[in-house]
Coordinates of C-alpha atoms and ligand atoms in Angstrom, one line a residue:
X1 CA -59.0 91.5 3.7
X2 CA -56.8 91.7 0.6
X3 CA -56.5 88.4 -1.2
X4 CA -53.3 87.4 -3.0
X5 CA -53.0 84.2 -4.9
X6 CA -49.8 83.0 -6.5
X7 CA -49.7 80.6 -9.4
X8 CA -46.3 78.9 -9.4
X9 CA -44.4 75.7 -9.9
X10 CA -42.5 76.5 -6.7
X11 CA -44.9 77.3 -3.8
X12 CA -42.1 76.7 -1.3
X13 CA -40.2 79.7 -2.7
X14 CA -42.6 82.0 -0.8
X15 CA -42.4 80.3 2.6
X16 CA -39.5 82.2 3.9
X17 CA -40.2 85.8 2.8
X18 CA -43.8 85.5 4.0
X19 CA -42.8 84.2 7.4
X20 CA -40.6 87.2 8.3
X21 CA -41.1 90.8 9.4
X22 CA -43.9 92.9 7.9
X23 CA -45.5 90.3 5.6
X24 CA -45.7 87.8 8.5
X25 CA -47.4 90.4 10.7
X26 CA -49.8 91.5 8.0
X27 CA -50.9 87.8 7.5
X28 CA -51.1 87.2 11.2
X29 CA -53.3 90.3 11.6
X30 CA -55.7 89.1 8.9
X31 CA -55.0 92.2 6.7
X32 CA -53.8 90.0 3.8
X33 CA -54.3 86.3 2.9
X34 CA -51.8 84.7 0.6
X35 CA -52.5 81.4 -1.1
X36 CA -50.2 79.6 -3.4
X37 CA -51.6 77.4 -6.2
X38 CA -49.4 74.7 -7.8
X39 CA -49.7 75.0 -11.6
X40 CA -48.5 71.4 -12.0
X41 CA -51.7 70.2 -10.3
X42 CA -53.5 71.3 -13.4
X43 CA -51.5 69.3 -15.9
X44 CA -53.7 66.5 -17.1
X45 CA -51.2 64.2 -18.9
X46 CA -49.5 61.2 -17.3
X47 CA -46.2 63.1 -16.7
X48 CA -47.8 66.3 -15.4
X49 CA -45.9 68.2 -18.1
X50 CA -46.1 72.0 -17.8
X51 CA -43.5 73.0 -20.4
X52 CA -42.7 72.2 -24.0
X53 CA -40.2 73.2 -26.7
X54 CA -41.0 76.4 -28.8
X55 CA -42.5 76.1 -32.3
X56 CA -40.0 77.5 -34.7
X57 CA -37.0 76.3 -32.7
X58 CA -34.8 78.1 -30.3
X59 CA -33.4 77.4 -26.8
X60 CA -35.3 76.5 -23.7
X61 CA -38.8 75.5 -22.9
X62 CA -42.1 77.4 -22.6
X63 CA -44.9 77.1 -20.2
X64 CA -47.7 75.2 -21.9
X65 CA -51.1 77.0 -22.2
X66 CA -53.4 74.2 -20.9
X67 CA -52.2 73.8 -17.2
X68 CA -51.5 77.6 -16.9
X69 CA -54.9 78.6 -18.1
X70 CA -56.6 76.0 -16.0
X71 CA -54.7 77.4 -12.9
X72 CA -55.8 80.9 -13.8
X73 CA -59.4 79.7 -14.0
X74 CA -59.0 78.0 -10.6
X75 CA -57.8 81.3 -9.1
X76 CA -60.8 83.1 -10.6
X77 CA -63.1 80.5 -9.3
X78 CA -61.8 81.1 -5.8
X79 CA -61.7 84.9 -6.1
X80 CA -64.0 86.0 -8.9
X81 CA -62.8 89.7 -8.6
X82 CA -59.1 88.9 -8.6
X83 CA -56.8 90.9 -10.9
X84 CA -54.5 88.5 -12.7
X85 CA -51.0 89.7 -13.3
X86 CA -48.4 87.8 -15.3
X87 CA -44.8 88.4 -14.3
X88 CA -42.7 88.7 -17.4
X89 CA -39.6 90.7 -18.4
X90 CA -41.7 91.9 -21.4
X91 CA -44.4 93.5 -19.2
X92 CA -44.9 97.1 -18.2
X93 CA -42.4 98.3 -15.6
X94 CA -43.5 97.9 -11.9
X95 CA -43.6 101.2 -10.1
X96 CA -44.9 102.6 -6.8
X97 CA -47.8 104.1 -8.7
X98 CA -48.7 100.6 -10.0
X99 CA -48.5 99.3 -6.4
X100 CA -50.9 102.0 -5.2
X101 CA -53.2 101.0 -8.1
X102 CA -53.1 97.3 -7.3
X103 CA -54.0 97.6 -3.6
X104 CA -57.3 99.2 -4.6
X105 CA -58.3 95.8 -6.2
X106 CA -60.1 93.3 -4.1
X107 CA -57.1 91.0 -4.7
X108 CA -54.4 90.0 -7.1
X109 CA -53.3 86.8 -8.7
X110 CA -49.6 86.7 -9.5
X111 CA -48.7 84.3 -12.3
X112 CA -45.1 83.1 -12.2
X113 CA -43.4 81.4 -15.1
X114 CA -40.2 79.4 -15.3
X115 CA -38.2 78.3 -18.3
X116 CA -37.9 80.7 -21.2
X117 CA -41.4 82.2 -20.8
X118 CA -45.0 81.6 -21.6
X119 CA -46.9 80.4 -24.7
X120 CA -48.1 83.8 -26.1
X121 CA -51.8 82.7 -26.1
X122 CA -51.7 82.7 -22.2
X123 CA -51.6 86.5 -22.3
X124 CA -55.2 86.6 -23.4
X125 CA -56.2 85.2 -20.0
X126 CA -54.5 87.7 -17.8
X127 CA -55.4 91.3 -16.9
X128 CA -51.9 92.7 -17.3
X129 CA -48.3 91.9 -17.7
X130 CA -45.7 93.3 -15.3
X131 CA -41.9 93.4 -15.3
X132 CA -39.8 94.1 -12.3
X133 CA -37.1 95.8 -14.5
X134 CA -35.0 95.3 -17.6
X135 CA -33.1 92.2 -16.5
X136 CA -34.0 88.5 -16.7
X137 CA -34.7 86.5 -13.6
X138 CA -34.7 82.8 -13.6
X139 CA -38.5 82.9 -13.1
X140 CA -41.4 85.0 -12.1
X141 CA -41.2 84.0 -8.4
X142 CA -38.6 86.6 -7.2
X143 CA -40.5 89.3 -9.1
X144 CA -43.8 88.2 -7.6
X145 CA -42.5 88.4 -4.0
X146 CA -41.2 91.9 -4.7
X147 CA -44.6 93.0 -6.0
X148 CA -46.4 91.3 -3.2
X149 CA -44.1 92.9 -0.5
X150 CA -44.6 96.3 -2.1
X151 CA -48.4 95.9 -1.9
X152 CA -48.5 94.4 1.6
X153 CA -46.7 97.3 3.2
X154 CA -49.2 99.8 1.7
X155 CA -52.3 98.1 3.0
X156 CA -54.0 100.1 5.8
X157 CA -52.9 99.0 9.3
X158 CA -49.7 97.2 8.2
X159 CA -47.0 99.8 8.9
X160 CA -46.7 101.3 12.4
X161 CA -46.9 104.9 11.3
X162 CA -49.1 105.6 8.3
X163 CA -46.7 108.4 7.5
X164 CA -43.8 106.1 6.7
X165 CA -45.6 104.7 3.6
X166 CA -46.4 108.2 2.4
X167 CA -43.0 109.7 3.0
X168 CA -41.1 107.0 1.2
X169 CA -39.0 107.3 -1.9
X170 CA -41.0 107.3 -5.1
X171 CA -44.3 108.2 -3.3
X172 CA -43.7 111.6 -4.7
X173 CA -43.5 110.9 -8.4
X174 CA -40.0 109.8 -9.0
X175 CA -38.3 111.8 -6.3
X176 CA -35.7 109.7 -4.4
X177 CA -35.5 109.6 -0.7
X178 CA -33.0 111.9 1.1
X179 CA -30.0 110.6 3.1
X180 CA -30.8 109.4 6.7
X181 CA -28.5 109.3 9.7
X182 CA -28.7 107.7 13.2
X183 CA -26.2 107.4 16.1
X184 CA -23.3 107.7 16.5
X185 CA -22.7 111.3 15.6
X186 CA -19.2 110.5 14.3
X187 CA -18.5 107.2 12.6
X188 CA -15.0 106.5 11.4
X189 CA -14.4 110.3 11.1
X190 CA -17.7 110.8 9.2
X191 CA -19.9 113.4 10.8
X192 CA -23.7 113.6 10.7
X193 CA -24.6 116.8 8.7
X194 CA -24.7 119.7 11.1
X195 CA -28.2 120.8 10.1
X196 CA -29.7 117.6 11.3
X197 CA -28.4 118.3 14.9
X198 CA -29.6 121.9 14.8
X199 CA -33.2 121.4 15.9
X200 CA -34.3 123.8 13.1
X201 CA -37.1 122.0 11.5
X202 CA -37.5 124.3 8.6
X203 CA -33.8 124.1 7.8
X204 CA -33.9 120.4 8.1
X205 CA -36.8 120.1 5.7
X206 CA -35.3 122.3 3.1
X207 CA -31.9 120.4 3.4
X208 CA -33.7 117.1 2.8
X209 CA -35.6 118.4 -0.2
X210 CA -32.4 119.7 -1.8
X211 CA -30.6 116.4 -1.1
X212 CA -33.5 114.4 -2.6
X213 CA -33.6 116.6 -5.7
X214 CA -29.9 116.4 -6.2
X215 CA -29.9 112.6 -5.8
X216 CA -32.8 112.2 -8.2
X217 CA -31.0 114.3 -10.8
X218 CA -27.7 112.4 -10.4
X219 CA -29.0 108.9 -10.2
X220 CA -32.0 109.1 -12.6
X221 CA -31.6 111.3 -15.6
X222 CA -35.3 112.0 -15.9
Ligands
ADE301 N1 -39.4 86.8 -15.0 C1 -38.1 86.8 -15.4 N2 -37.6 88.0 -15.4 C2 -38.5 88.9 -14.9 C3 -38.6 90.3 -14.7 N3 -37.5 91.1 -14.9 N4 -39.8 90.8 -14.2 C4 -40.8 90.0 -14.1 N5 -40.9 88.7 -14.3 C5 -39.7 88.1 -14.7

């Protein structure tokens, strides 16, 4: 079983996405176990403070090192082989290749921050830093659920057909998915491309490849 731990100030954030669809089924089937750990439980002061103002000034608050590092240690105590990932906009970009790499670990611990970020010293206690993309979310939680969802669907036995995970967009180094069509054959005057109705599998395959390459060229410059 793959073990995912989430260090967060908002464990309830994960309730809904993990109780639907594929993640729900994967958890029920015992393929993945997800545990949230409340960072605030590791604050030792009277007010359970987890954030503080930045040295040197500037807006916002930073996650304090003591409770965050204590929560990382608690995660490692529970799962000694866990791979600890900090979610931060200054991390390396998350990709399908990274997802395939992370599912080979015995488990992951996803560290979510709020406020303006983490005290830099916390970085010494994590295995890597991952960003979902070049935009700033209000916290690590939405990034963590995306990473976790991408991992769960790749775990053996989660998807109905093992082919679907393999054939997806990005599985083939940066090539986007081709366009898909289902019934009806004509929707508001728009026809399904003729080749898809032809039954000619070689022609269909070659059409899909051309479409995927064209899309990749137009939507991603390289
Ligand atoms: N926290 C805030 N923004 C983020 C992003 N883009 N990726 C990962 N974690 C984040």
